[in-house]
Each structure stands twice: as C-alpha cells, then as structure tokens.
Amino acid sequence: MKSKMFAAALLSATILSGAASAKTLVYCSEGSPEGFDPALYTAGTTFDASSKPIYNRLVQFEPGTTNTVPGLAESWEISDDGLEITFKLREGVKFHTTDFFTPTRDFNADDVLFSFERQLNQDHAYHAYVEGASWEYFNGMSMPDLIKSIEKVDDYTVKFVLNRPEAPFIANLAMDFASIFSQEYADQLAENANQSDLNQKPIGTGPFQFVAYQPDAVIRYKAHPDYWAGKQPIDDLVFAITTEASVRQQKLLAGECHIMPYPNPADIESLKANDEIKVEEQEGLNVGYLAYNTQQAPFDQTEVRKALNMAINKEAILDAVFQGAGQAAKNPIPPTMWSYNDEIEDDPYDPEAARAMLEEAGVTDLSMKVWAMPVQRPYNPNARRMAELIQEDFSKVGVDVEIVSYEWGEYLERSKAVDRDGAVLLGWTGDNGDPDNFLAVLLGCDAVGGANRAQWCNEEFDALIQEAKTLSTQEERAELYREAQVVFKREAPWATIAHSVVHMPMRKEVTGYKMDPLGGHAFEGVDIAE
Amino acid sequence: MLRFFLSRLALLIPTFIGVSIVAFSFIRLLPGDPIMLLAGERGMTEERYQQLRALYGFDQPLVMQYFTYLTDLLQGDFGTSIVTKRPVLQEFLTLFPATLELSFCAIMLAIVIGVPVGIIAAVRRGSWLDQSVMGTALVGYSMPIFWWGLLLIILFSGILQWTPVSGRISLLYYFQPVTGFMLIDSLLSGQEGAFKSAVSHLVLPTVVLATIPLAVIARQTRSAMLEVLGEDYVRTARSKGLPPLRVVGLHALRNALIPVVTTIGLQVGVLLAGAILTETIFSWPGIGKWMVDSVFKRDYAVVQGGLLLIAAIIMIVNLIVDVLYGLINPRIRH
C-alpha cells in the first residue's frame, strides 16, 4: 500500500511539475457505469466506460463511421450458403497487465469461445456469475436462436455456424456485447472464488487499461503499453462523473475537463462563441416518430394517416423541441445510413389539404390520444412539448387530441399492445449501423405486439426486408431497403418527425476526437496539443 | 437515566419495522417495472421477462416478498442492486463517508454561525441588526437549493474561478481511500497540496447544504434566547448588576441551548434531504445522488435498502439527541 501511494505521489508530482510529459485526458462523463462487463448491460454510459476503452471485438466499427473493419479478427470468410462464418484471428495480441492480473499467454481462440459461450450456454460457469446476469443485447439480437455452434478450428481460427443466413451478423459482432474477454483471467478468478471481479476489475485487449473506479466519482485508465494497434498518444484517461449538464459545462470552461457529452441545447450557441472551446456536431443515427395504431379505425386507412402526417408542422417542432439541433425526417432510417432513399418526397405541410383528405375519408369529429414519453431521449428531447405542438396542429384540421403519458417502463410496455388506443411518440437509436436494425426491428411483421408500435404488418414491405436479410452484398441489400422505404412512405404507418443532431463540446487543444454515429464516446487516437 | 435510555432503545424496534414496511412499499407504489426499465426501448421477450421476474422474486405475492426481504434483513443482507448487481450494503458503505463528511462540515458551519447570530439577534431584539438577521434567515430558509447551488458555481467557479466546480478533490491526486473521508485521506496521502484541494472542493457544497439548517438554527436560537431572557432569574441576575455578557453567556445560554440541541438533532433529516440535491449539483459521490439515480431506475433493492439505512441513521441520531437532552435537562427523564 505504502509503495503504491509513494508511486502515486511521484506520479502526481511529475504531472504537476509537467516535467515528464504524462498526458491526461479528462472526460466529464454523464453518469456512472453499471459495471464493466458490457454484455450484461444496455446503457451507452456503461459501454463508454467498458467496451470502448477496455475491450476489443472481432470486428469493429471504423471510428467515426458505421463501416465494419477487422478488429481482433484479421479477416473472415462467409460460406456460400451464408451459414458458416470463419474468422482468422490476429496473432500477438496482449491482454492488459495490471496489479491484479498478469497474463501468461496472448489472445487466442479460447478467449473468443469464452466470451460468447458464457452468454450462449446456460450451463456455463460464467452464465450467471452475477445475480440477475441477463445478457440483454445478446438475447435481444436473437443470438441464442441464430447461433448453432461456435467452433475452435485451431488457436487462431474460429468458426460460427448459424441456423439461418443473417446478413447483419458481422455488424452485430461489432456491438459492445461481443467484446472479447480473457479466458485465463476468468479461470483465475473462478479459482479464487472471485468471479464477480470480472465485472468490477476488467481485463481486456483494448487501448486503455483499468486502474481504479470510485463509484459515482471517477474512473481511471492508463494507456495499454502493448496495445496491438500501438500505444495511445495520451498516457492517462480519466472519467470525471458529472451528472448535471450545466456543471459539466462549467468544468469544461474552467479547464477541469477536456470533453463533455450531452450539453444543454440552450447552451450550445454560447459554447460555440467561446474562444477556448470547439463544438463538434454530427447527425445522430436515430429517428423520432409518431406511430399510429394501424390496426384500429380510423387509423387503418392509409388516407387518414397520410392526412394527419400532412397536418404536422415539423419545422415548428424542430425549432421548439430540438432548438435547431435536429433535422426533419422523411424516412424511418437516418440519412447517414447506407441505403437511405433520398429520392423519397416528404409529405408536405398542408393543413387545408389534410382537412379535405380527412373529410373525403369520411372522418369527422375525430378525437384521438397522443402518447408523450415521460423521459428525455436523444431522438426526442421533450416529448410533452412535441405532443402539445401536434395537438395544436391536429386541432387545425378538426382532430381533437388528448395527451396521455405513463411512467417510462409502463409506457414502453403498454404501447406494445395491439389493441392500444391512440398514436405513440417514440424513437430509436441504431445499434450497429445496419438498416435491418431499424426496418425489421421497428416495422417488421414479427415485431407486431412488440417494438412495432404501429402494429403494422405489410406483406410487400416485409417480403423486401426479409429477403434483404439473406443477401450477402451490401449493394443488393441496399436496393431492397430503398424499395422498402418507398412502401413505407406510401403506407405511412408513422409520422416520421426528426433525426437529432448530437453536439460534443471540447477544449480547443483536444485533437483526433471522432464522433461516433452510433452515439458512443471513445478516445482511441485522441491527443492533447501542447 | 439507564431506564430512560433503554426504553428509548426498545422503541427503535417497532419503528424500524414500520420504516421497513414503508421503504418496501414506497418504491412499489411508484408506477414502473424495474425489469421493463432494464431493457428500455430494446424490449425483451415475454419468456425472458418472466425469467427475470422469477429471478428477483417479483412473481411472488407482495406479502411473501416482504417476508423474504425481512428475513434477509435480519441476516444483515440488504439485497443486491438490480442495476449494478452489487450488494446494497457494500455500495452504501462506499458512498456514505462522502455524505457524512459533507453533512458534518455543513452542520458545523450552521452551528458556528447560526448560534452566535441568533444570540446577537435576540440581545439586540428589534434593532436593524435583528431585522436583517431574521430577514436573511427567512431568505435562506426558503432558498431553492438547486438554483442556489448553480448560482454559486457560476459566480465562484465560473466567473471568479476561486473554487473548483465539482467533485471532491482535483483529479491530479490519486490515492486509495483509507477512511473514505477526503479531508483525512488527503492528509494521509502525503501528497503536497492534496488537503488544500480537498478543502477547496468542500467549500461550495458545504455552504449550499448549510444554508437551510443555518437559517433554522439562527431562528431557533433567537427565539429560545428571547424566552429565557424574559425569565425571572435572568432579570434577577441583571438587577444584581451583573455585566450583560455574563448574564447572556452564563445564565441564559445554558438554558436557551436546550431546545437548540433538539433542533440541531432534527436537522439531520433536513441535511440528508438537502444532500440529495447538493450532491447532484456538485457531483458529490454520496448516498443522496445514489438514491436519486436509483429511484429513476426503479432499483427496488437500493431504494428500500438505502431508505432503511438512512432512517436507521436518523433514528440513532435522534436517540443520541434525546439522551443528550436528558443530560442537559433532567426534567425530561421523568
């Protein structure tokens, strides 16, 4: 203990004197991670603190894009029937060496098997290693149904055998739940009956290694000296947990942190005007929508849905709700995603025409419910306000709106019901940059009574997205998805409202930060200019 | 005195059971299902949902759940957080020293300023001094803490740059916590400047958290003092020609402090309530912030365990206050 303190004292003394150029990047994060095993959780805050700095995956997203590139797998081959995917693993990859673990071997196929088997196999020693281990993403992406087996061909070759061809599978493996753990470390913990440390004292192959976590206060990492892609330009990475957005901003201005996520929309202009700060921005990979219940009269008529869509003044919503930090949505997928169909024309804002269309459809004196979410989400910063604006818009075409709201968990559950009353405000943020992750999850026939809040099952649309799933080239798939968007627009199960724009304020001296379209925060390659 | 103490102690048992029922029901009365919240927009299959419900025992009748909970409690098991999967007691013990340190500094500040100010106001009753003290106390008492905290941050950290914005110590200092109290740990670390940094981080949150108790203590001291100053024995002391300072300091103060001690004891609850907001504003890693986060996540185990532990602290402090009160004022023992 004493020697550690002495070392820490020395370290901080050198930081203070600035003699040795130990570079520390401080990130004012917005919340505490739930743990350090990303496969157990679904929150972005947890991924930022675990999978992004500490771990690698077989396949990774190229920073700043949704393209998949080799990670711990150098290459992969897909069999002609699409059922077997063989990964060639990278050699010479070192796990972290810390004061609680010293690896004796490099990364190999056993680690891949361990990382997936623990989620797949109910009898695995690490399947229930923390109380309530639930592997939400693994299950949510239907991995247990999809994966038939995972085989070790040799030390550096792993084969996944699937039950059906699944084009988005590679992109799925780039997601946080697919992070690769050290089997050797897990075995060592099991031997000492310390299994839960796998979630508290993480070991990975990633760019940064874990040093210490003080709950709700600070997480410390240092650069992995033997990182396979090269040591990071900064030496230390610190997450200063700061839940209040205005306080994060003050810390950024005071130089107490270098980067902060989620600024208050109202403060963005003043941050942009500050000489010491730069604000990067990017369209979020998300969509906010209003889902009608297409199985219920009169919303089962396409004309009625179209008419209501034309009654919504999206520009007013973008001003009042997004304060400019968003753009109007015409498709169910955001424009940054491949296969986005830009030729589609949005329904014009035209209350007069909308009123006429409703009359023609025989709908008069309509009263309906609009559901407003009780929480702030990236795709909808203020659902209540949005619902009020829609209420006003609809009243102009003779439709009377009652706004209802429930507690968030209740809201999610109740809005799934097929016999649900009214139209629901909701949205989605992409997981893996694949259009299937929006179109099938939110609008497929299988999702009726679940994530498909419009309860919309259209044969033509469903056939397109199902076929797209089985094709292996992106061009072929994109064509079908573009067609599916045409069907979507024609049938109008939703009013597509907006894609938000995400802002990331940072100090001017920070270089090399790339915004992640999937909404994560990663510091690989980031440097601080002297 | 012993009998008085024991009877007070015995009273704790039914109170504790009562609180455990309230803590247990409180979070369950709120709408919302923690398992649904775990999955968020992603959702989960019905089968998975039932599995998880069974795992946490939520499929049992409420009464059964309560008895399981109580049985666990008696074995010292406060449950496991649904969100972080860590034992509630362990989380509480990690975070509590931060709250204790902040609350202790705040109550000290409130006493050190509040008591003398209250005395001065009472002695100078009706003067402009008295009126301004009472006016300020009223403002302090009704101050919205969240706004007040942000205001101080913007002024002292943002514009003047005298104090750091949030946290407990500069991140340049890194040492393992020994006691959990940053003022002590920073000294133990032997790192130059660490203690100073810890103190500078404490200033603003202490001031914010002390605001309401300070106002309450000042007002209470003033009115208790006024009452005592009107008593016969004080008048006698005065008429005997004792210097005013001796009358107030010696004769009146001792008796006036009796109700003030009770007030200070009662401030513990106020402090813990205030800590919830103060800790949230200043990113102070204590139990206040922990509880707020857990209510939003419907983390049943944390909310009920946390409430129970906080209630236990308040009850114990009240017991101590009662005993102290008994010591100062023998009449109460009977």
PDB file of C-alpha atoms in Angstrom, chain A residues 1 4-5 8-9 12 15-16 26 32-34 40-42 122 130-137 139 199-200 211-218 220 238 240-244 246-247 250-251 253-254 256 377 379 407-410 412-413 416 426-431 437 451 453, chain B residues 31-33 36-44 46 48 51-52 55-56 80 83-86 90 94-95 146 150 153-154 157-158 161 163-167 170-178 182 188-192 201 279-286 289-290 293 297-298:
ATOM      1  CA  MET A   1       0.000   0.000   0.000  1.00  0.00           C
ATOM      2  CA  LYS A   4       1.690   2.383  -4.189  1.00  0.00           C
ATOM      3  CA  MET A   5       0.930   5.661  -2.502  1.00  0.00           C
ATOM      4  CA  ALA A   8       1.093   7.823  -6.920  1.00  0.00           C
ATOM      5  CA  ALA A   9       2.632  10.772  -5.157  1.00  0.00           C
ATOM      6  CA  SER A  12       1.157  13.369  -9.458  1.00  0.00           C
ATOM      7  CA  ILE A  15       2.142  15.758 -13.585  1.00  0.00           C
ATOM      8  CA  LEU A  16       2.126  18.937 -11.558  1.00  0.00           C
ATOM      9  CA  VAL A  26     -10.269  14.179 -18.598  1.00  0.00           C
ATOM     10  CA  SER A  32     -21.775   6.033 -13.517  1.00  0.00           C
ATOM     11  CA  PRO A  33     -21.304   2.775 -15.391  1.00  0.00           C
ATOM     12  CA  GLU A  34     -23.441  -0.089 -14.121  1.00  0.00           C
ATOM     13  CA  LEU A  40     -24.546  -7.541 -19.053  1.00  0.00           C
ATOM     14  CA  TYR A  41     -25.960  -4.102 -19.783  1.00  0.00           C
ATOM     15  CA  THR A  42     -27.668  -1.973 -22.414  1.00  0.00           C
ATOM     16  CA  GLN A 122     -26.920 -21.743 -19.788  1.00  0.00           C
ATOM     17  CA  VAL A 130     -23.554 -12.006 -11.106  1.00  0.00           C
ATOM     18  CA  GLU A 131     -27.064 -12.078  -9.682  1.00  0.00           C
ATOM     19  CA  GLY A 132     -29.506 -11.326 -12.453  1.00  0.00           C
ATOM     20  CA  ALA A 133     -26.984 -11.603 -15.286  1.00  0.00           C
ATOM     21  CA  SER A 134     -29.320 -11.220 -18.204  1.00  0.00           C
ATOM     22  CA  TRP A 135     -27.318 -10.740 -21.439  1.00  0.00           C
ATOM     23  CA  GLU A 136     -29.998  -8.369 -22.779  1.00  0.00           C
ATOM     24  CA  TYR A 137     -28.306  -7.465 -26.049  1.00  0.00           C
ATOM     25  CA  ASN A 139     -30.753 -12.188 -26.387  1.00  0.00           C
ATOM     26  CA  ASN A 199     -17.411  -7.192 -13.820  1.00  0.00           C
ATOM     27  CA  GLN A 200     -15.527  -4.971 -11.347  1.00  0.00           C
ATOM     28  CA  VAL A 211      -6.739   1.405 -12.946  1.00  0.00           C
ATOM     29  CA  ALA A 212      -9.435   2.262 -10.413  1.00  0.00           C
ATOM     30  CA  TYR A 213     -13.082   3.169 -10.029  1.00  0.00           C
ATOM     31  CA  GLN A 214     -14.568   5.205  -7.209  1.00  0.00           C
ATOM     32  CA  PRO A 215     -18.331   4.786  -7.563  1.00  0.00           C
ATOM     33  CA  ASP A 216     -20.151   7.903  -8.740  1.00  0.00           C
ATOM     34  CA  ALA A 217     -16.921   9.900  -8.742  1.00  0.00           C
ATOM     35  CA  VAL A 218     -14.098   8.918 -11.032  1.00  0.00           C
ATOM     36  CA  ARG A 220      -9.102   5.983 -14.088  1.00  0.00           C
ATOM     37  CA  VAL A 238      -9.924   9.922 -16.552  1.00  0.00           C
ATOM     38  CA  ALA A 240     -14.928  12.567 -14.068  1.00  0.00           C
ATOM     39  CA  ILE A 241     -18.527  11.580 -13.445  1.00  0.00           C
ATOM     40  CA  THR A 242     -20.632  14.747 -13.542  1.00  0.00           C
ATOM     41  CA  THR A 243     -24.353  14.176 -13.860  1.00  0.00           C
ATOM     42  CA  GLU A 244     -25.538  17.760 -14.186  1.00  0.00           C
ATOM     43  CA  SER A 246     -24.671  22.792 -16.537  1.00  0.00           C
ATOM     44  CA  VAL A 247     -21.972  21.664 -14.111  1.00  0.00           C
ATOM     45  CA  GLN A 250     -18.694  24.907 -16.060  1.00  0.00           C
ATOM     46  CA  LYS A 251     -15.988  22.272 -15.636  1.00  0.00           C
ATOM     47  CA  LEU A 253     -14.949  26.165 -19.244  1.00  0.00           C
ATOM     48  CA  ALA A 254     -12.759  26.044 -16.125  1.00  0.00           C
ATOM     49  CA  GLU A 256     -11.270  20.828 -15.288  1.00  0.00           C
ATOM     50  CA  ARG A 377     -34.228  10.738 -25.223  1.00  0.00           C
ATOM     51  CA  TYR A 379     -34.342  11.349 -30.574  1.00  0.00           C
ATOM     52  CA  GLU A 407     -44.122   6.207 -16.309  1.00  0.00           C
ATOM     53  CA  TRP A 408     -41.378   5.123 -18.731  1.00  0.00           C
ATOM     54  CA  GLY A 409     -41.364   1.356 -18.150  1.00  0.00           C
ATOM     55  CA  GLU A 410     -45.146   1.349 -18.198  1.00  0.00           C
ATOM     56  CA  LEU A 412     -42.880   1.042 -23.191  1.00  0.00           C
ATOM     57  CA  GLU A 413     -44.965  -1.922 -22.125  1.00  0.00           C
ATOM     58  CA  LYS A 416     -46.804  -2.505 -27.389  1.00  0.00           C
ATOM     59  CA  LEU A 426     -41.251   7.112 -29.600  1.00  0.00           C
ATOM     60  CA  GLY A 427     -37.957   6.679 -31.395  1.00  0.00           C
ATOM     61  CA  TRP A 428     -34.901   4.558 -31.880  1.00  0.00           C
ATOM     62  CA  THR A 429     -31.133   4.845 -31.917  1.00  0.00           C
ATOM     63  CA  GLY A 430     -29.241   2.451 -34.165  1.00  0.00           C
ATOM     64  CA  ASP A 431     -27.152  -0.290 -32.591  1.00  0.00           C
ATOM     65  CA  ASN A 437     -31.741  -2.791 -37.154  1.00  0.00           C
ATOM     66  CA  ALA A 451     -41.269  -2.979 -30.905  1.00  0.00           C
ATOM     67  CA  ARG A 453     -45.671   0.297 -32.198  1.00  0.00           C
TER      68      ARG A 453
ATOM     69  CA  PRO B  31     -45.629   3.131 -11.228  1.00  0.00           C
ATOM     70  CA  GLY B  32     -43.000   1.310 -13.244  1.00  0.00           C
ATOM     71  CA  ASP B  33     -41.448  -2.062 -13.572  1.00  0.00           C
ATOM     72  CA  MET B  36     -39.002  -3.279 -18.211  1.00  0.00           C
ATOM     73  CA  LEU B  37     -36.631  -0.416 -17.485  1.00  0.00           C
ATOM     74  CA  LEU B  38     -33.652  -2.739 -17.702  1.00  0.00           C
ATOM     75  CA  ALA B  39     -34.431  -3.354 -21.351  1.00  0.00           C
ATOM     76  CA  GLY B  40     -35.509   0.192 -22.340  1.00  0.00           C
ATOM     77  CA  GLU B  41     -36.595   0.708 -25.947  1.00  0.00           C
ATOM     78  CA  ARG B  42     -34.966  -2.584 -26.901  1.00  0.00           C
ATOM     79  CA  GLY B  43     -37.582  -4.587 -25.104  1.00  0.00           C
ATOM     80  CA  MET B  44     -37.319  -8.293 -24.319  1.00  0.00           C
ATOM     81  CA  GLU B  46     -42.118 -12.447 -22.662  1.00  0.00           C
ATOM     82  CA  ARG B  48     -37.122 -13.628 -20.767  1.00  0.00           C
ATOM     83  CA  GLN B  51     -37.425 -15.488 -16.157  1.00  0.00           C
ATOM     84  CA  LEU B  52     -36.094 -12.228 -14.766  1.00  0.00           C
ATOM     85  CA  LEU B  55     -35.086 -14.392 -10.543  1.00  0.00           C
ATOM     86  CA  TYR B  56     -35.786 -11.255  -8.498  1.00  0.00           C
ATOM     87  CA  THR B  80     -28.378  -6.675  -4.396  1.00  0.00           C
ATOM     88  CA  VAL B  83     -28.753  -2.297 -11.924  1.00  0.00           C
ATOM     89  CA  THR B  84     -25.150  -2.678 -10.800  1.00  0.00           C
ATOM     90  CA  LYS B  85     -25.527  -6.215  -9.380  1.00  0.00           C
ATOM     91  CA  ARG B  86     -23.506  -5.162  -6.331  1.00  0.00           C
ATOM     92  CA  GLN B  90     -21.392  -2.501   0.129  1.00  0.00           C
ATOM     93  CA  THR B  94     -18.521   3.040  -0.042  1.00  0.00           C
ATOM     94  CA  LEU B  95     -20.605   6.154  -0.600  1.00  0.00           C
ATOM     95  CA  PHE B 146     -30.727  23.613  -6.865  1.00  0.00           C
ATOM     96  CA  LEU B 150     -25.818  26.582  -9.585  1.00  0.00           C
ATOM     97  CA  ILE B 153     -20.946  27.614  -9.085  1.00  0.00           C
ATOM     98  CA  ILE B 154     -21.392  30.152 -11.861  1.00  0.00           C
ATOM     99  CA  SER B 157     -16.168  28.772 -10.021  1.00  0.00           C
ATOM    100  CA  GLY B 158     -17.147  30.203 -13.369  1.00  0.00           C
ATOM    101  CA  GLN B 161     -12.555  30.996 -10.503  1.00  0.00           C
ATOM    102  CA  THR B 163     -13.281  27.331  -6.224  1.00  0.00           C
ATOM    103  CA  PRO B 164     -13.409  24.165  -8.317  1.00  0.00           C
ATOM    104  CA  VAL B 165     -16.704  23.320  -9.982  1.00  0.00           C
ATOM    105  CA  SER B 166     -17.463  19.873  -8.608  1.00  0.00           C
ATOM    106  CA  GLY B 167     -16.113  16.619  -7.234  1.00  0.00           C
ATOM    107  CA  SER B 170      -8.558  17.541  -8.047  1.00  0.00           C
ATOM    108  CA  LEU B 171      -8.168  14.537 -10.335  1.00  0.00           C
ATOM    109  CA  LEU B 172      -4.421  15.077 -10.375  1.00  0.00           C
ATOM    110  CA  TYR B 173      -4.288  13.486  -6.944  1.00  0.00           C
ATOM    111  CA  TYR B 174      -4.752   9.792  -6.923  1.00  0.00           C
ATOM    112  CA  PHE B 175      -4.626   7.589  -3.864  1.00  0.00           C
ATOM    113  CA  GLN B 176      -6.614   4.694  -2.473  1.00  0.00           C
ATOM    114  CA  PRO B 177      -9.264   5.805   0.008  1.00  0.00           C
ATOM    115  CA  VAL B 178      -8.359   4.728   3.548  1.00  0.00           C
ATOM    116  CA  MET B 182     -11.357  13.082   1.853  1.00  0.00           C
ATOM    117  CA  LEU B 188      -2.663  10.597   4.832  1.00  0.00           C
ATOM    118  CA  SER B 189      -1.689  10.514   1.172  1.00  0.00           C
ATOM    119  CA  GLY B 190       1.204  12.817   1.950  1.00  0.00           C
ATOM    120  CA  GLN B 191       0.777  14.468  -1.418  1.00  0.00           C
ATOM    121  CA  GLU B 192       1.556  18.133  -1.404  1.00  0.00           C
ATOM    122  CA  HIS B 201     -13.762  21.338  -3.174  1.00  0.00           C
ATOM    123  CA  GLU B 279     -24.727  16.048  -4.158  1.00  0.00           C
ATOM    124  CA  THR B 280     -26.488  16.000  -7.506  1.00  0.00           C
ATOM    125  CA  ILE B 281     -25.392  19.543  -8.341  1.00  0.00           C
ATOM    126  CA  PHE B 282     -21.806  19.142  -7.189  1.00  0.00           C
ATOM    127  CA  SER B 283     -21.299  15.572  -8.458  1.00  0.00           C
ATOM    128  CA  TRP B 284     -20.538  14.672  -4.868  1.00  0.00           C
ATOM    129  CA  PRO B 285     -20.345  10.877  -4.764  1.00  0.00           C
ATOM    130  CA  GLY B 286     -22.536  10.253  -1.732  1.00  0.00           C
ATOM    131  CA  LYS B 289     -27.095  11.118  -5.519  1.00  0.00           C
ATOM    132  CA  TRP B 290     -27.143   7.336  -5.310  1.00  0.00           C
ATOM    133  CA  ASP B 293     -30.436   7.680  -9.522  1.00  0.00           C
ATOM    134  CA  LYS B 297     -34.100   3.271 -12.342  1.00  0.00           C
ATOM    135  CA  ARG B 298     -36.672   1.677 -10.042  1.00  0.00           C
TER     136      ARG B 298
END
